[in-house]
Short mmCIF file of C-alpha atoms in Angstrom, two decimals:
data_model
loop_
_atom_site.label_atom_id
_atom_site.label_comp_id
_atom_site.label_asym_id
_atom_site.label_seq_id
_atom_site.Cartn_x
_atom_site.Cartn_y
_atom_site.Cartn_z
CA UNK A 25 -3.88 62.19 -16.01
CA UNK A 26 -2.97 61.25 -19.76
CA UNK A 27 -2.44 64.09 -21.89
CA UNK A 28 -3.40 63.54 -25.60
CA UNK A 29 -1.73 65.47 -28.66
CA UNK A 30 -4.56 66.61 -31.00
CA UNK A 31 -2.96 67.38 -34.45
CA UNK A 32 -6.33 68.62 -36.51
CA UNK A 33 -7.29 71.45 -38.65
CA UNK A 34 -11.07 71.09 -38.56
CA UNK A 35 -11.99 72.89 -36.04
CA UNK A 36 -15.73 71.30 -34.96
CA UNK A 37 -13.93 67.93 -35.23
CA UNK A 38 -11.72 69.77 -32.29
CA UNK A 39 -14.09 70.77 -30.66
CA UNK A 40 -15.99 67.30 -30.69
CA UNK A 41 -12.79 65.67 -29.56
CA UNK A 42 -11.70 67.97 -26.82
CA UNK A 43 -15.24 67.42 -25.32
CA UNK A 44 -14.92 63.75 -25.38
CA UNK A 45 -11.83 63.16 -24.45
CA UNK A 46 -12.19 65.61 -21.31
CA UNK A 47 -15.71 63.47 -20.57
CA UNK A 48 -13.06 60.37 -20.46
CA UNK A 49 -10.10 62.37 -17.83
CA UNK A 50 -8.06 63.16 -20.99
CA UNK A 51 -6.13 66.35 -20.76
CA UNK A 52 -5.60 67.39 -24.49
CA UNK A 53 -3.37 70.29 -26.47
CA UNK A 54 -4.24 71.03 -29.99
CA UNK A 55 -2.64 71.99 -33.06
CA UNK A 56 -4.07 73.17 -36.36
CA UNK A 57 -1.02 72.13 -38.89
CA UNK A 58 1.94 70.79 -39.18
CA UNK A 59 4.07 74.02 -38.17
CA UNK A 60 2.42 74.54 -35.18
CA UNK A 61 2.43 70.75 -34.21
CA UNK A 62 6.58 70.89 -34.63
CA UNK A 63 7.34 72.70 -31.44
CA UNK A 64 4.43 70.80 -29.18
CA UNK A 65 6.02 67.40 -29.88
CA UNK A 66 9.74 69.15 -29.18
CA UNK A 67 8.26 70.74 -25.97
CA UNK A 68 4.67 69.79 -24.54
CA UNK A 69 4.92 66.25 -22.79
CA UNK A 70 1.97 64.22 -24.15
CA UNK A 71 1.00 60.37 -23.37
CA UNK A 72 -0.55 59.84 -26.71
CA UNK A 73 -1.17 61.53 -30.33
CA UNK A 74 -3.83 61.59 -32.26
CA UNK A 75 -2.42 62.75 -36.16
CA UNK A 76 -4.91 63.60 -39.01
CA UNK A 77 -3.04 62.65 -42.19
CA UNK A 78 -4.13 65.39 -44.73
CA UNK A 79 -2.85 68.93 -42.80
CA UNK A 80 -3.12 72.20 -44.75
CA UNK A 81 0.85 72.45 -44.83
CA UNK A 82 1.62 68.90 -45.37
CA UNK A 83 0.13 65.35 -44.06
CA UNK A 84 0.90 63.37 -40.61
CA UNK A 85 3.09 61.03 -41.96
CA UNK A 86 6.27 62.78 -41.22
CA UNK A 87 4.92 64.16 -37.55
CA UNK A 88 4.84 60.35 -36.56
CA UNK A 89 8.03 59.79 -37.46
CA UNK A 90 8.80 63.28 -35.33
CA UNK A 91 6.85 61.91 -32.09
CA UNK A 92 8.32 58.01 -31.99
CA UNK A 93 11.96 60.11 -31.84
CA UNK A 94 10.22 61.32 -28.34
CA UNK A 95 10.05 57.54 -27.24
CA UNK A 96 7.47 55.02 -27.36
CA UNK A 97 4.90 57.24 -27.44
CA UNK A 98 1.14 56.10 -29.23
CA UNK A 99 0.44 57.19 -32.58
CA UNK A 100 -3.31 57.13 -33.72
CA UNK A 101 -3.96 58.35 -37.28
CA UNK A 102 -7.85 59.97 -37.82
CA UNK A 103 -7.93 60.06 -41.48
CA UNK A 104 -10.64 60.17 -44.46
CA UNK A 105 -7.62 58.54 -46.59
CA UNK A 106 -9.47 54.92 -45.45
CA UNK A 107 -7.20 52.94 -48.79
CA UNK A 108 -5.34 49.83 -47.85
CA UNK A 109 -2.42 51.90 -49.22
CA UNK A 110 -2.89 55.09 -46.52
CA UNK A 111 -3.38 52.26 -43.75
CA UNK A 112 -0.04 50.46 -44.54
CA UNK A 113 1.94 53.54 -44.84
CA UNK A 114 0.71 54.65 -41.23
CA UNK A 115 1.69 51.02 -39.44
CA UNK A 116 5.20 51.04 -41.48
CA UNK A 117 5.71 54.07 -39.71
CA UNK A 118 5.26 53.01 -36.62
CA UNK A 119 1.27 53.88 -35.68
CA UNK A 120 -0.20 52.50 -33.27
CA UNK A 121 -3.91 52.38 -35.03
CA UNK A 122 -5.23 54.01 -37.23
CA UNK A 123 -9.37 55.15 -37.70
CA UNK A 124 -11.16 56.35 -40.52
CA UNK A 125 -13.22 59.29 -40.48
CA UNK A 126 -16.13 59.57 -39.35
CA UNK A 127 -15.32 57.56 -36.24
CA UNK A 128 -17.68 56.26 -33.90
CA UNK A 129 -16.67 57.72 -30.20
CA UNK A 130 -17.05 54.62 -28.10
CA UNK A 131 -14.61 52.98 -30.70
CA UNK A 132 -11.85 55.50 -30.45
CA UNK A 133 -12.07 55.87 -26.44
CA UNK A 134 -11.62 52.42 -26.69
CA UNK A 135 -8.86 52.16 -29.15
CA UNK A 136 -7.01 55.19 -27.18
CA UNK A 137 -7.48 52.71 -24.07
CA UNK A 138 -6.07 49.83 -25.79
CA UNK A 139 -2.90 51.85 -27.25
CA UNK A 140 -1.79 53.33 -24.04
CA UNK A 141 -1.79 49.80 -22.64
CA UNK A 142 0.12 48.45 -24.79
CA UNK A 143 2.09 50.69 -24.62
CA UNK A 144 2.70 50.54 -21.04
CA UNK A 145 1.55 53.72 -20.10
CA UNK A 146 -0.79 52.33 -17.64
CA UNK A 147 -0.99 54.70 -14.53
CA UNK A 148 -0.18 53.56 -11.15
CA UNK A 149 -1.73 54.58 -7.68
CA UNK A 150 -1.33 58.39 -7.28
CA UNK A 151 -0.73 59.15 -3.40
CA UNK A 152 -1.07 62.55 -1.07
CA UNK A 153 -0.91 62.37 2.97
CA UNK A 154 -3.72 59.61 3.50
CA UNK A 155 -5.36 60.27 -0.16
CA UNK A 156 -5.14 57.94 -2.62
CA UNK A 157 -6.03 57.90 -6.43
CA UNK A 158 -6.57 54.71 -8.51
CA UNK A 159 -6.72 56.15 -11.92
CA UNK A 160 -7.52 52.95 -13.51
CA UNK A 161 -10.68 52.72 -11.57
CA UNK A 162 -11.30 56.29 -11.24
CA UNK A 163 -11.60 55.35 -7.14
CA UNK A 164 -10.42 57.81 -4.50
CA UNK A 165 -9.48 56.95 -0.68
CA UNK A 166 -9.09 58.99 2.53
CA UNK A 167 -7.14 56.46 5.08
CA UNK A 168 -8.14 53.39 3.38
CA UNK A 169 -12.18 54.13 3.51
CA UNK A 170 -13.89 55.39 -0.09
CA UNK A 171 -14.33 59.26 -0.73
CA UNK A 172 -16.71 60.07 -3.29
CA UNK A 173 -16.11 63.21 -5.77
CA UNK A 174 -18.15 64.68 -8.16
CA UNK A 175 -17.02 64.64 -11.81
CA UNK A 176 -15.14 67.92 -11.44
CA UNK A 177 -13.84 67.36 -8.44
CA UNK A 178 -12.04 64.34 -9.20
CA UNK A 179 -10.94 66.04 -12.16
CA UNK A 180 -9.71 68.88 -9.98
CA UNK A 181 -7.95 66.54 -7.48
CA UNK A 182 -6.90 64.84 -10.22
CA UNK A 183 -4.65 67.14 -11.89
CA UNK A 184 -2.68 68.08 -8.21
CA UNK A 185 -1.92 65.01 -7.35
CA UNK A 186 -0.26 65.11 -11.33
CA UNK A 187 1.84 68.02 -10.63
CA UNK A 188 3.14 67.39 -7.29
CA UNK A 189 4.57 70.58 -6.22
CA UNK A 190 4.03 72.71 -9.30
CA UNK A 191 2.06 75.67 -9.01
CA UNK A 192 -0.99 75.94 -10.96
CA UNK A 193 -2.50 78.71 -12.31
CA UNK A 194 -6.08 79.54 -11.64
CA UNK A 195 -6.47 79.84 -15.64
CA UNK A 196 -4.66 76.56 -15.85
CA UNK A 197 -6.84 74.89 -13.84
CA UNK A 198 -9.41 76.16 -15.85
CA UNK A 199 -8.62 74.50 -19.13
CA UNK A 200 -7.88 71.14 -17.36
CA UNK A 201 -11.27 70.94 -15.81
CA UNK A 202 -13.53 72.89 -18.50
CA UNK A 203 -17.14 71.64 -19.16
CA UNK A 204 -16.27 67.99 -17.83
CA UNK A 205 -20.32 66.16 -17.66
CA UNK A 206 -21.53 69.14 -19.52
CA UNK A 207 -20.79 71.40 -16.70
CA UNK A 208 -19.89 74.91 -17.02
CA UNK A 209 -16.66 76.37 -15.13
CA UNK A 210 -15.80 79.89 -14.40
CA UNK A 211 -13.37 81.53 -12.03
CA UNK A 212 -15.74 81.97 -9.65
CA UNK A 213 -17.00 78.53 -9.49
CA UNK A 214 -13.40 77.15 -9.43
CA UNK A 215 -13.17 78.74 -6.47
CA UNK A 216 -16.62 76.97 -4.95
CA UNK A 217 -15.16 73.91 -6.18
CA UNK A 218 -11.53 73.85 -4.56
CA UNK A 219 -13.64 74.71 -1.25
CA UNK A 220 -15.57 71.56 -1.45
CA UNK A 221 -12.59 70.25 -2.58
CA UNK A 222 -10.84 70.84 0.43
CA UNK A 223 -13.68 70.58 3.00
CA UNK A 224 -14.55 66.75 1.28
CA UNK A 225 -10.88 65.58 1.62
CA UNK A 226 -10.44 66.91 5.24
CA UNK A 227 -7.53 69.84 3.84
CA UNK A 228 -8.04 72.18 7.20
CA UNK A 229 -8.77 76.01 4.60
CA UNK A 230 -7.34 78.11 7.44
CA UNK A 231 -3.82 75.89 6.61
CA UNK A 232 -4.23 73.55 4.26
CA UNK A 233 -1.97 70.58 3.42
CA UNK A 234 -2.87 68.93 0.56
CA UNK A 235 -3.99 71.94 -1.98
CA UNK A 236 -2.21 75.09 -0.51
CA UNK A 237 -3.01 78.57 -2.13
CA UNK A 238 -0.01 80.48 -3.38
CA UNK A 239 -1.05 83.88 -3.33
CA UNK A 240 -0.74 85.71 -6.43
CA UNK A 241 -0.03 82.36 -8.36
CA UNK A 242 -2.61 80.02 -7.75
CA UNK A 243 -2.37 76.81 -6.24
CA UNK A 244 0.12 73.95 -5.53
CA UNK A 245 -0.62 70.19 -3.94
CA UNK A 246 1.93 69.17 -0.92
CA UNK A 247 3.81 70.00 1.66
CA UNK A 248 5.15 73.55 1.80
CA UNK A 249 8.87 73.38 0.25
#
């Protein structure tokens, strides 16, 4: 799952972006201004950024310089500044695109698309016991035949098979699957949906395999270390 940097200080533009790019199977972290961007970019990994120019304790200009010191990591900046002067400045500094406000959603999915492959960042097969993930495709196998998820399920199966042995929280796996289609997600539903989950990918509950519960934690995906 690609995880996009959100550096924004309107908040309903946020808001409208977090929705979207969740729709798409982005995972996204947000920051608000340029101090609390600093220590996400030194910290948080992140496939992608997405940099509004004017922030109310400085602009984006210097934060892309901050995140291409990470690697080759995509810059996209969302600006109002839409002069040819703004636009240069950006791609002299190493953006990747860069879209003036208001942007048109199709158009940016798109251009997100676009930017992580060129940047290489194109994900390959994701694989657990006889499950596999194309994420390119959004397909799912069980032993070489199709298995078909619902939108949050996939989501949810999803972000395992990202953190191979990790253990996730129950509130973590909250915020990665939150209102994907519209839907709304609770604790108690979570726990409906890792059932179905389970039952849909064969993941025996009374000792599971593939998403194992790690009492008092949450969850993990694999074998038991």
């Amino acid at each position: 799952m690609y995880r996009i940097l959100i550096i924004e200080d309107d908040a309903e533009i946020v808001r409208h972006l977090e929705l979207l790019l969740r729709d798409e199977g982005f995972s996204c972290i947000h920051a608000g201004t340029r101090q609390e961007a600093l220590p996400l970019i030194a910290s948080k990994p992140f496939d992608l950024a997405l940099v509004d120019i004017t922030l109310p304790d400085g602009n984006g200009y210097s934060l892309c310089t901050s995140i291409r010191q990470r690697g080759e990591i995509p810059v996209i900046f969302l600006t109002a500044l839409g002069d040819e002067a703004s636009t240069v400045a950006g791609f002299d500094l190493g953006a990747s695109d860069y879209i003036a406000k208001p942007f048109r959603p199709l158009e940016l999915i798109s251009r997100i698309k676009n930017a992580l492959r060129r940047s290489g960042r194109t994900p390959g097969l994701l694989r657990l016991c006889d499950l596999t993930v194309d994420p390119a495709a959004a397909r799912v196998t069980k032993g070489g035949e199709p298995l078909f998820l619902s939108a949050l399920e996939y989501r949810l199966l999803l972000t395992f098979l990202n953190h191979p042995g990790e253990v996730l929280s129950r509130s973590r796996l909250l915020e990665e699957i939150w209102d994907v289609g519209g839907d709304f997600v609770n604790d108690n539903t979570l726990t409906v949906y890792i059932k179905r989950l389970r039952e849909k990918i064969g993941d025996d509950p009374a000792s599971p395999r593939i998403i194992r519960t790690v009492r008092g934690l949450g969850y993990a995906a694999g074998e038991r270390p």
